[in-house]
Amino acid sequence: MHKMQSKELAVMAKRMYDNVPFYREKFKEIGFEPGDIKSIDQLKDLPFTTKNDLRDNYPFGLFTTPQSNIARIHASSGTTGKPTVVGYTHADLEIWAEVVARSLSMAGIHSGDTIQIAYGYGPFTGGLGLHYGAEKIGATVIPISVGNTKKQLQFMTDFNATVLACTPSYAAHLGESIRSNGISEKDIKLRIGVFGAEPWTNELRCQIEQLIKIKAYDIYGLSEVIGPGVSMECPCHCGNHIFEDHFIPEIINPETLELLPDGEIGELVFTTVSKVAMPLLRYRTRDLTRLCREKCDCGRTLVRMEKCLGRSDDMLIIRGVNIFPSQVESVLMEMSETTPHYQIIVRRENNLDTLEILVEIDEKSWSDSIRELEGIRRRIDQNIKSMLGISAKIRLVEPNSIERWEGKAKRVIDQRK
Ligand code: DLL
């Protein structure tokens, strides 16, 4: 692996130097000629690429090849400013289909399965990314895209879907809708879920697995690197295996940019060594996780990344304490009275940050008795305080009152901004 990565890195660096002025400048700044790169061990001395660099070179400034060689363009719509554009040659699309095919196989999905793809089709990489990987393993594909929950349920039952691919928050919503529409368990043939595109906790996994009676697997990826299929969970559920023959991971301290040793939490950085149209050198993902290189019980030796804690941009600093929405989720999803839907609201009142958490209570625990509800609220209050180290205002809300999301959920409202 080391030998192969080193060889590919050298080829990739030369390609960047010869074709992309942005990278040529960066190499020159540190006095590197592409011929100097002989080993992957030199990666740590090379410059980073950030999302802003992609925006500054909008739309095609980081492409190493003319538009006539580009087979497809995807883009992610940032909340502000220009979208982030990514391009693929035919060879890149082949790599993408290959890593998604590997991902699906890793979860035990095979040619006999019928995969309902409820990720969005379009510039977002979820739909088409899963699509070509699913076709590659010979499965039957239902390209339903996101939304229209009634139709999702109809297709799922009538077409005997055995695999559901969507965001975990939408999976939770579909699971509830199966129940609320009175669909009988015997009409649902689902056995596996392929969920990703947003952070989710193991506690939410348990809730979804109970709701839909499936095994849920985590798929990770980002459009800049390729899309879904950068890493995938195996049946051991102890981190996602990264397809490091294509995507080389590093973990850095996001403040000092120093490389961190395996096992330490920091920002995940990827270098793509095989992609042609838009290779990336040390791309800062902003995702926080850690790496483990020990051989997995499944037998794979591919390096693993722990479930993402969240994005450094999602971290909330409340009265000086760092908080990730995933910490709140893990407390709430451990409780039997809650649904998988919640909302975090941050405000500044009299110069003090306040945290309010809206917790949706499920049908069976929703009660007219103030004593019962207050008991639940108090328990959540204590658990949140011991997890976060600060107190939050806990507001219980009735079943089905929190907005459902079809794509990536927006669970935090920060009114300080
Ligand atoms: O979300 C690609 C994707 C589609 C992955 C379908 C998995 C399934 P972007 O829209 O560019 O691409 O967003 C990438 O989403 O940097 C993470 O912050 C987050 N993300 C993606 N997968 C996971 C995951 C797609 N499994 C950004 N767990 C990434 C946690 C995830 N966060």
Short mmCIF file of C-alpha atoms and ligand atoms in Angstrom, two decimals:
data_model
loop_
_atom_site.label_atom_id
_atom_site.label_comp_id
_atom_site.label_asym_id
_atom_site.label_seq_id
_atom_site.Cartn_x
_atom_site.Cartn_y
_atom_site.Cartn_z
CA MET A 1 0.00 0.00 0.00
CA HIS A 2 2.77 2.40 1.03
CA LYS A 3 4.66 1.72 -2.20
CA MET A 4 1.59 2.15 -4.35
CA GLN A 5 0.49 5.35 -2.61
CA SER A 6 4.01 6.79 -2.96
CA LYS A 7 4.13 6.04 -6.66
CA GLU A 8 0.70 7.51 -7.27
CA LEU A 9 1.40 10.60 -5.19
CA ALA A 10 4.47 11.38 -7.30
CA VAL A 11 2.44 11.09 -10.53
CA MET A 12 -0.41 13.14 -9.08
CA ALA A 13 1.89 15.92 -7.84
CA LYS A 14 3.46 16.26 -11.28
CA ARG A 15 0.05 16.39 -12.88
CA MET A 16 -1.00 19.17 -10.54
CA TYR A 17 2.23 21.11 -11.04
CA ASP A 18 2.00 20.91 -14.82
CA ASN A 19 -1.69 21.76 -15.15
CA VAL A 20 -2.93 23.81 -12.19
CA PRO A 21 -1.36 27.26 -11.60
CA PHE A 22 -2.73 27.31 -8.03
CA TYR A 23 -0.78 24.17 -7.07
CA ARG A 24 2.31 25.19 -9.08
CA GLU A 25 2.49 28.39 -7.00
CA LYS A 26 2.02 26.45 -3.78
CA PHE A 27 4.83 24.01 -4.65
CA LYS A 28 7.12 26.86 -5.65
CA GLU A 29 6.46 28.67 -2.36
CA ILE A 30 7.92 25.72 -0.44
CA GLY A 31 10.68 25.13 -2.98
CA PHE A 32 9.36 21.77 -4.20
CA GLU A 33 9.70 20.44 -7.71
CA PRO A 34 7.38 17.52 -8.47
CA GLY A 35 10.40 15.28 -9.04
CA ASP A 36 11.33 15.78 -5.36
CA ILE A 37 8.33 13.76 -4.20
CA LYS A 38 9.36 10.13 -3.81
CA SER A 39 7.35 8.89 -0.84
CA ILE A 40 4.05 9.32 0.89
CA ASP A 41 6.06 10.15 4.03
CA GLN A 42 6.73 13.57 2.46
CA LEU A 43 3.01 14.36 2.44
CA LYS A 44 3.32 16.13 5.80
CA ASP A 45 5.60 18.76 4.21
CA LEU A 46 3.20 19.61 1.39
CA PRO A 47 0.66 22.47 1.44
CA PHE A 48 -3.01 22.15 2.40
CA THR A 49 -6.03 22.86 0.23
CA THR A 50 -9.16 24.42 1.74
CA LYS A 51 -12.74 24.98 0.70
CA ASN A 52 -11.88 28.65 0.14
CA ASP A 53 -9.22 27.60 -2.38
CA LEU A 54 -11.96 25.76 -4.28
CA ARG A 55 -14.18 28.85 -4.17
CA ASP A 56 -11.32 31.15 -5.23
CA ASN A 57 -10.71 28.93 -8.25
CA TYR A 58 -14.40 28.72 -9.19
CA PRO A 59 -15.52 27.04 -11.34
CA PHE A 60 -12.79 24.98 -13.06
CA GLY A 61 -9.50 26.47 -11.80
CA LEU A 62 -8.40 23.29 -10.01
CA PHE A 63 -9.16 20.95 -12.92
CA THR A 64 -6.08 19.31 -14.41
CA THR A 65 -7.77 18.63 -17.70
CA PRO A 66 -9.78 20.65 -20.26
CA GLN A 67 -13.58 20.66 -20.03
CA SER A 68 -13.79 18.43 -23.09
CA ASN A 69 -12.37 15.58 -20.94
CA ILE A 70 -14.81 16.13 -18.10
CA ALA A 71 -17.62 13.59 -18.05
CA ARG A 72 -19.66 15.02 -15.20
CA ILE A 73 -19.84 18.03 -12.90
CA HIS A 74 -21.29 18.00 -9.38
CA ALA A 75 -21.60 20.96 -7.05
CA SER A 76 -22.51 21.51 -3.44
CA SER A 77 -24.49 24.61 -2.67
CA GLY A 78 -22.83 26.31 0.25
CA THR A 79 -25.09 28.39 2.44
CA THR A 80 -23.25 31.50 1.29
CA GLY A 81 -21.33 32.46 -1.81
CA LYS A 82 -20.40 30.33 -4.76
CA PRO A 83 -21.01 26.59 -4.87
CA THR A 84 -18.12 24.16 -4.61
CA VAL A 85 -17.62 22.53 -7.99
CA VAL A 86 -16.14 19.09 -8.62
CA GLY A 87 -15.42 17.44 -11.96
CA TYR A 88 -14.95 13.81 -12.98
CA THR A 89 -13.41 12.17 -16.03
CA HIS A 90 -14.81 8.83 -17.16
CA ALA A 91 -11.95 7.15 -15.27
CA ASP A 92 -12.89 9.09 -12.11
CA LEU A 93 -16.51 7.98 -12.42
CA GLU A 94 -15.24 4.42 -12.67
CA ILE A 95 -13.25 4.81 -9.43
CA TRP A 96 -16.29 6.31 -7.75
CA ALA A 97 -18.57 3.45 -8.81
CA GLU A 98 -15.86 1.03 -7.61
CA VAL A 99 -15.55 2.52 -4.10
CA VAL A 100 -19.33 2.66 -3.67
CA ALA A 101 -19.60 -0.94 -4.91
CA ARG A 102 -16.99 -1.93 -2.33
CA SER A 103 -18.92 -0.02 0.33
CA LEU A 104 -22.19 -1.78 -0.43
CA SER A 105 -20.47 -5.18 -0.51
CA MET A 106 -18.85 -4.39 2.83
CA ALA A 107 -22.35 -4.09 4.34
CA GLY A 108 -23.31 -7.47 2.86
CA ILE A 109 -25.37 -6.05 -0.01
CA HIS A 110 -25.30 -8.13 -3.22
CA SER A 111 -26.79 -8.60 -6.67
CA GLY A 112 -29.98 -10.09 -5.21
CA ASP A 113 -30.80 -6.88 -3.34
CA THR A 114 -33.16 -4.09 -4.37
CA ILE A 115 -31.81 -0.70 -3.29
CA GLN A 116 -34.11 2.23 -2.76
CA ILE A 117 -31.93 5.30 -3.21
CA ALA A 118 -33.58 8.15 -1.32
CA TYR A 119 -30.58 10.48 -1.42
CA GLY A 120 -31.12 13.50 -3.66
CA TYR A 121 -30.31 13.04 -7.34
CA GLY A 122 -28.78 16.13 -8.94
CA PRO A 123 -25.70 18.21 -8.24
CA PHE A 124 -25.55 16.61 -4.73
CA THR A 125 -23.36 13.49 -4.94
CA GLY A 126 -25.56 11.21 -2.79
CA GLY A 127 -28.08 9.98 -5.38
CA LEU A 128 -25.91 9.39 -8.44
CA GLY A 129 -22.97 8.25 -6.29
CA LEU A 130 -24.94 5.42 -4.70
CA HIS A 131 -26.67 4.72 -8.00
CA TYR A 132 -23.64 3.68 -10.05
CA GLY A 133 -22.12 1.67 -7.20
CA ALA A 134 -25.40 -0.21 -6.75
CA GLU A 135 -25.57 -0.94 -10.48
CA LYS A 136 -21.97 -2.12 -10.43
CA ILE A 137 -22.71 -4.86 -7.90
CA GLY A 138 -25.68 -5.92 -10.03
CA ALA A 139 -28.39 -4.92 -7.55
CA THR A 140 -31.82 -3.68 -8.62
CA VAL A 141 -31.96 0.10 -8.23
CA ILE A 142 -34.99 2.20 -7.33
CA PRO A 143 -33.78 5.76 -8.12
CA ILE A 144 -36.58 7.48 -6.22
CA SER A 145 -34.44 10.40 -4.96
CA VAL A 146 -35.34 12.32 -1.83
CA GLY A 147 -38.77 13.32 -0.51
CA ASN A 148 -42.37 12.37 -1.23
CA THR A 149 -42.64 10.09 1.76
CA LYS A 150 -45.93 8.47 0.66
CA LYS A 151 -44.38 7.39 -2.62
CA GLN A 152 -41.27 6.16 -0.79
CA LEU A 153 -43.47 3.86 1.30
CA GLN A 154 -45.44 2.67 -1.72
CA PHE A 155 -42.29 1.82 -3.73
CA MET A 156 -40.63 0.27 -0.70
CA THR A 157 -43.51 -2.16 -0.16
CA ASP A 158 -44.62 -2.77 -3.78
CA PHE A 159 -41.10 -3.21 -5.19
CA ASN A 160 -39.78 -5.25 -2.23
CA ALA A 161 -36.86 -2.95 -1.41
CA THR A 162 -34.30 -4.76 0.74
CA VAL A 163 -31.88 -1.83 1.17
CA LEU A 164 -32.63 1.78 2.03
CA ALA A 165 -30.03 4.47 1.28
CA CYS A 166 -30.70 7.98 2.65
CA THR A 167 -29.66 10.36 5.42
CA PRO A 168 -30.13 8.89 8.92
CA SER A 169 -32.55 11.68 9.83
CA TYR A 170 -34.75 10.83 6.84
CA ALA A 171 -34.48 7.12 7.68
CA ALA A 172 -35.87 7.91 11.13
CA HIS A 173 -38.73 9.83 9.54
CA LEU A 174 -39.47 7.00 7.08
CA GLY A 175 -39.41 4.52 9.96
CA GLU A 176 -42.02 6.53 11.85
CA SER A 177 -44.10 6.94 8.72
CA ILE A 178 -44.15 3.16 8.18
CA ARG A 179 -45.71 2.88 11.62
CA SER A 180 -48.08 5.82 11.40
CA ASN A 181 -49.39 4.62 8.03
CA GLY A 182 -50.20 1.27 9.61
CA ILE A 183 -47.96 -0.68 7.20
CA SER A 184 -47.55 -4.19 8.44
CA GLU A 185 -44.05 -5.46 9.24
CA LYS A 186 -44.49 -8.36 6.84
CA ASP A 187 -44.86 -5.93 3.92
CA ILE A 188 -41.46 -4.38 4.61
CA LYS A 189 -38.56 -6.43 3.25
CA LEU A 190 -35.80 -4.00 4.20
CA ARG A 191 -32.77 -5.64 5.78
CA ILE A 192 -29.97 -3.08 5.48
CA GLY A 193 -29.68 0.73 5.67
CA VAL A 194 -26.83 2.73 4.12
CA PHE A 195 -26.91 6.02 5.96
CA GLY A 196 -24.62 9.03 5.81
CA ALA A 197 -24.12 12.59 4.54
CA GLU A 198 -24.55 13.99 8.07
CA PRO A 199 -23.19 13.20 11.53
CA TRP A 200 -25.19 10.60 13.47
CA THR A 201 -24.55 8.74 16.68
CA ASN A 202 -24.61 5.05 17.57
CA GLU A 203 -27.58 5.83 19.80
CA LEU A 204 -29.54 7.11 16.78
CA ARG A 205 -28.48 3.93 14.96
CA CYS A 206 -30.17 1.86 17.70
CA GLN A 207 -33.36 3.90 17.42
CA ILE A 208 -33.50 3.50 13.63
CA GLU A 209 -32.72 -0.23 13.85
CA GLN A 210 -35.58 -0.67 16.28
CA LEU A 211 -37.97 1.42 14.19
CA ILE A 212 -37.32 -0.34 10.86
CA LYS A 213 -35.84 -3.71 11.94
CA ILE A 214 -32.76 -3.37 9.77
CA LYS A 215 -28.99 -3.32 10.21
CA ALA A 216 -27.81 0.26 9.72
CA TYR A 217 -24.38 1.04 8.23
CA ASP A 218 -22.50 4.32 8.09
CA ILE A 219 -21.26 5.57 4.73
CA TYR A 220 -19.03 8.63 4.66
CA GLY A 221 -17.82 10.90 1.92
CA LEU A 222 -17.63 14.44 0.66
CA SER A 223 -18.11 15.80 -2.81
CA GLU A 224 -14.70 17.48 -2.96
CA VAL A 225 -12.95 14.13 -2.45
CA ILE A 226 -15.34 12.07 -4.65
CA GLY A 227 -18.77 11.85 -2.94
CA PRO A 228 -20.12 8.93 -0.88
CA GLY A 229 -17.73 5.97 -0.73
CA VAL A 230 -14.66 7.56 0.81
CA SER A 231 -15.13 5.22 3.77
CA MET A 232 -17.64 2.63 4.93
CA GLU A 233 -18.51 0.64 8.00
CA CYS A 234 -18.08 -3.14 8.05
CA PRO A 235 -20.25 -5.54 10.08
CA CYS A 236 -17.97 -5.05 13.13
CA HIS A 237 -19.25 -1.47 13.47
CA CYS A 238 -16.00 -0.17 14.88
CA GLY A 239 -15.24 2.70 12.54
CA ASN A 240 -15.36 3.23 8.80
CA HIS A 241 -12.70 1.64 6.60
CA ILE A 242 -11.13 4.28 4.35
CA PHE A 243 -10.36 3.23 0.78
CA GLU A 244 -6.81 4.40 1.21
CA ASP A 245 -5.63 3.14 -2.14
CA HIS A 246 -7.49 6.21 -3.47
CA PHE A 247 -7.86 8.59 -0.53
CA ILE A 248 -4.98 9.03 1.90
CA PRO A 249 -6.09 10.29 5.32
CA GLU A 250 -4.19 12.35 7.87
CA ILE A 251 -5.33 13.91 11.14
CA ILE A 252 -4.13 17.39 12.03
CA ASN A 253 -4.56 19.81 14.85
CA PRO A 254 -6.91 22.39 13.24
CA GLU A 255 -5.29 25.25 15.16
CA THR A 256 -1.58 24.54 14.70
CA LEU A 257 -1.97 22.40 11.53
CA GLU A 258 0.47 19.87 13.03
CA LEU A 259 0.10 16.21 12.12
CA LEU A 260 -1.40 14.23 15.01
CA PRO A 261 -0.57 10.60 15.84
CA ASP A 262 -3.10 7.80 15.25
CA GLY A 263 -5.70 7.65 18.00
CA GLU A 264 -5.86 11.41 18.60
CA ILE A 265 -8.94 13.39 17.61
CA GLY A 266 -8.40 16.16 15.11
CA GLU A 267 -9.36 17.39 11.66
CA LEU A 268 -9.46 14.83 8.89
CA VAL A 269 -7.40 15.70 5.81
CA PHE A 270 -7.48 13.80 2.51
CA THR A 271 -5.12 13.56 -0.44
CA THR A 272 -6.58 11.89 -3.50
CA VAL A 273 -3.95 9.98 -5.47
CA SER A 274 -5.90 8.37 -8.30
CA LYS A 275 -8.50 10.93 -9.35
CA VAL A 276 -7.65 12.71 -12.59
CA ALA A 277 -9.98 15.68 -13.16
CA MET A 278 -9.70 17.33 -9.77
CA PRO A 279 -7.12 15.71 -7.50
CA LEU A 280 -6.78 17.33 -4.09
CA LEU A 281 -3.65 17.78 -2.04
CA ARG A 282 -4.16 17.60 1.74
CA TYR A 283 -7.75 18.79 1.61
CA ARG A 284 -9.01 20.01 4.99
CA THR A 285 -12.44 18.43 5.50
CA ARG A 286 -13.27 20.20 8.80
CA ASP A 287 -14.60 16.82 10.00
CA LEU A 288 -13.36 15.77 13.41
CA THR A 289 -12.42 12.15 14.05
CA ARG A 290 -9.47 9.86 14.79
CA LEU A 291 -7.72 7.05 12.89
CA CYS A 292 -7.05 3.46 13.91
CA ARG A 293 -4.62 1.29 11.92
CA GLU A 294 -5.08 -1.98 13.80
CA LYS A 295 -6.39 -4.89 11.81
CA CYS A 296 -10.15 -5.07 12.15
CA ASP A 297 -11.97 -8.20 13.34
CA CYS A 298 -13.55 -8.39 9.87
CA GLY A 299 -10.06 -9.11 8.51
CA ARG A 300 -9.62 -5.86 6.61
CA THR A 301 -6.42 -3.95 7.14
CA LEU A 302 -7.66 -0.66 5.63
CA VAL A 303 -7.23 2.19 8.10
CA ARG A 304 -10.40 3.08 10.00
CA MET A 305 -11.87 6.45 10.95
CA GLU A 306 -14.10 6.69 14.00
CA LYS A 307 -17.65 7.90 13.52
CA CYS A 308 -17.36 11.66 12.94
CA LEU A 309 -17.83 13.70 16.09
CA GLY A 310 -19.06 16.54 13.87
CA ARG A 311 -17.56 19.33 11.84
CA SER A 312 -15.35 21.91 13.46
CA ASP A 313 -17.75 24.50 11.96
CA ASP A 314 -20.66 22.85 13.83
CA MET A 315 -18.99 23.10 17.20
CA LEU A 316 -20.91 25.46 19.46
CA ILE A 317 -19.06 27.44 22.08
CA ILE A 318 -21.53 28.12 24.86
CA ARG A 319 -20.27 30.11 27.82
CA GLY A 320 -16.78 29.00 26.86
CA VAL A 321 -17.62 25.28 26.70
CA ASN A 322 -17.22 23.40 23.41
CA ILE A 323 -20.31 21.43 22.49
CA PHE A 324 -21.10 19.18 19.56
CA PRO A 325 -24.70 18.47 18.54
CA SER A 326 -23.73 14.76 18.48
CA GLN A 327 -23.20 14.86 22.26
CA VAL A 328 -26.77 16.09 22.75
CA GLU A 329 -28.01 13.42 20.33
CA SER A 330 -26.29 10.60 22.18
CA VAL A 331 -27.98 11.58 25.46
CA LEU A 332 -31.44 11.97 23.93
CA MET A 333 -31.34 8.80 21.83
CA GLU A 334 -30.42 6.69 24.85
CA MET A 335 -33.75 7.50 26.41
CA SER A 336 -36.72 5.34 25.57
CA GLU A 337 -39.24 8.22 25.71
CA THR A 338 -37.72 10.33 22.91
CA THR A 339 -38.16 10.26 19.13
CA PRO A 340 -35.13 10.71 16.83
CA HIS A 341 -36.03 14.40 16.35
CA TYR A 342 -34.70 17.31 18.37
CA GLN A 343 -33.60 20.87 17.93
CA ILE A 344 -30.90 22.92 19.59
CA ILE A 345 -31.44 26.68 19.92
CA VAL A 346 -28.65 28.99 21.00
CA ARG A 347 -29.35 32.57 22.03
CA ARG A 348 -27.51 35.44 23.62
CA GLU A 349 -29.49 37.01 26.45
CA ASN A 350 -27.98 39.88 28.46
CA ASN A 351 -24.56 39.01 27.02
CA LEU A 352 -24.86 35.42 28.18
CA ASP A 353 -25.15 32.42 25.86
CA THR A 354 -28.11 30.19 26.54
CA LEU A 355 -28.83 26.74 25.23
CA GLU A 356 -32.33 25.42 24.74
CA ILE A 357 -33.03 21.87 23.62
CA LEU A 358 -36.41 20.94 22.18
CA VAL A 359 -36.97 17.24 22.77
CA GLU A 360 -39.76 15.44 20.99
CA ILE A 361 -41.51 12.84 23.13
CA ASP A 362 -42.92 9.71 21.53
CA GLU A 363 -46.61 8.85 21.35
CA LYS A 364 -46.56 6.27 24.16
CA SER A 365 -44.77 8.52 26.67
CA TRP A 366 -46.66 11.73 25.86
CA SER A 367 -48.98 12.19 28.79
CA ASP A 368 -51.54 14.52 30.37
CA SER A 369 -49.81 14.06 33.68
CA ILE A 370 -47.50 16.94 34.51
CA ARG A 371 -45.77 14.77 37.08
CA GLU A 372 -44.79 12.17 34.46
CA LEU A 373 -43.58 14.72 31.91
CA GLU A 374 -41.67 16.64 34.55
CA GLY A 375 -39.96 13.40 35.58
CA ILE A 376 -38.76 12.83 32.02
CA ARG A 377 -37.66 16.44 31.66
CA ARG A 378 -35.67 16.30 34.86
CA ARG A 379 -33.85 13.13 33.83
CA ILE A 380 -32.92 14.64 30.46
CA ASP A 381 -31.79 17.79 32.24
CA GLN A 382 -29.44 15.81 34.52
CA ASN A 383 -28.04 13.64 31.72
CA ILE A 384 -27.40 16.65 29.47
CA LYS A 385 -25.68 18.48 32.29
CA SER A 386 -23.38 15.59 33.03
CA MET A 387 -22.56 15.09 29.31
CA LEU A 388 -21.99 18.74 28.41
CA GLY A 389 -20.79 20.16 31.69
CA ILE A 390 -23.24 23.05 31.42
CA SER A 391 -26.97 23.23 31.91
CA ALA A 392 -29.52 23.69 29.17
CA LYS A 393 -33.17 24.58 29.18
CA ILE A 394 -35.01 21.39 28.23
CA ARG A 395 -38.40 21.85 26.58
CA LEU A 396 -40.47 18.73 25.89
CA VAL A 397 -42.59 18.98 22.78
CA GLU A 398 -45.38 16.75 21.56
CA PRO A 399 -45.02 13.92 19.02
CA ASN A 400 -44.58 15.02 15.37
CA SER A 401 -44.05 18.67 16.22
CA ILE A 402 -40.40 19.05 15.17
CA GLU A 403 -39.70 19.65 11.49
CA ARG A 404 -38.64 16.55 9.49
CA TRP A 405 -35.83 16.75 6.97
CA GLU A 406 -35.60 14.84 3.73
CA GLY A 407 -31.91 15.57 3.13
CA LYS A 408 -29.38 16.72 5.68
CA ALA A 409 -31.09 17.69 8.94
CA LYS A 410 -30.65 21.20 10.36
CA ARG A 411 -30.75 20.60 14.05
CA VAL A 412 -29.08 23.74 15.35
CA ILE A 413 -30.51 27.24 15.27
CA ASP A 414 -27.86 29.68 16.40
CA GLN A 415 -29.62 32.98 16.93
CA ARG A 416 -26.40 34.69 18.02
CA LYS A 417 -25.32 34.98 14.38
O1 DLL B 1 -22.66 14.35 1.90
C1 DLL B 1 -21.60 12.87 0.32
C2 DLL B 1 -22.39 11.73 0.85
C3 DLL B 1 -23.59 11.41 0.26
C4 DLL B 1 -21.90 10.95 1.89
C5 DLL B 1 -24.33 10.31 0.71
C6 DLL B 1 -22.62 9.85 2.35
C7 DLL B 1 -23.83 9.56 1.77
P1 DLL B 1 -21.23 16.73 0.83
O2 DLL B 1 -22.60 17.25 0.57
O3 DLL B 1 -20.08 17.36 0.13
O4 DLL B 1 -21.12 15.22 0.46
O5 DLL B 1 -21.01 16.81 2.39
C8 DLL B 1 -19.86 16.30 2.98
O6 DLL B 1 -21.04 15.77 5.02
O7 DLL B 1 -17.58 16.66 5.12
C9 DLL B 1 -19.27 15.58 6.54
O8 DLL B 1 -19.26 16.77 7.30
C10 DLL B 1 -20.70 15.18 6.28
N1 DLL B 1 -20.81 13.71 6.18
C11 DLL B 1 -20.89 12.95 5.09
N2 DLL B 1 -21.03 11.64 5.44
C12 DLL B 1 -21.01 11.60 6.79
C13 DLL B 1 -21.10 10.57 7.76
C14 DLL B 1 -21.88 14.21 1.00
N3 DLL B 1 -21.27 9.30 7.44
C15 DLL B 1 -19.91 16.46 4.48
N4 DLL B 1 -21.00 10.92 9.07
C16 DLL B 1 -18.71 15.83 5.15
C17 DLL B 1 -20.82 12.20 9.43
C18 DLL B 1 -20.85 12.93 7.27
N5 DLL B 1 -20.76 13.21 8.58
#
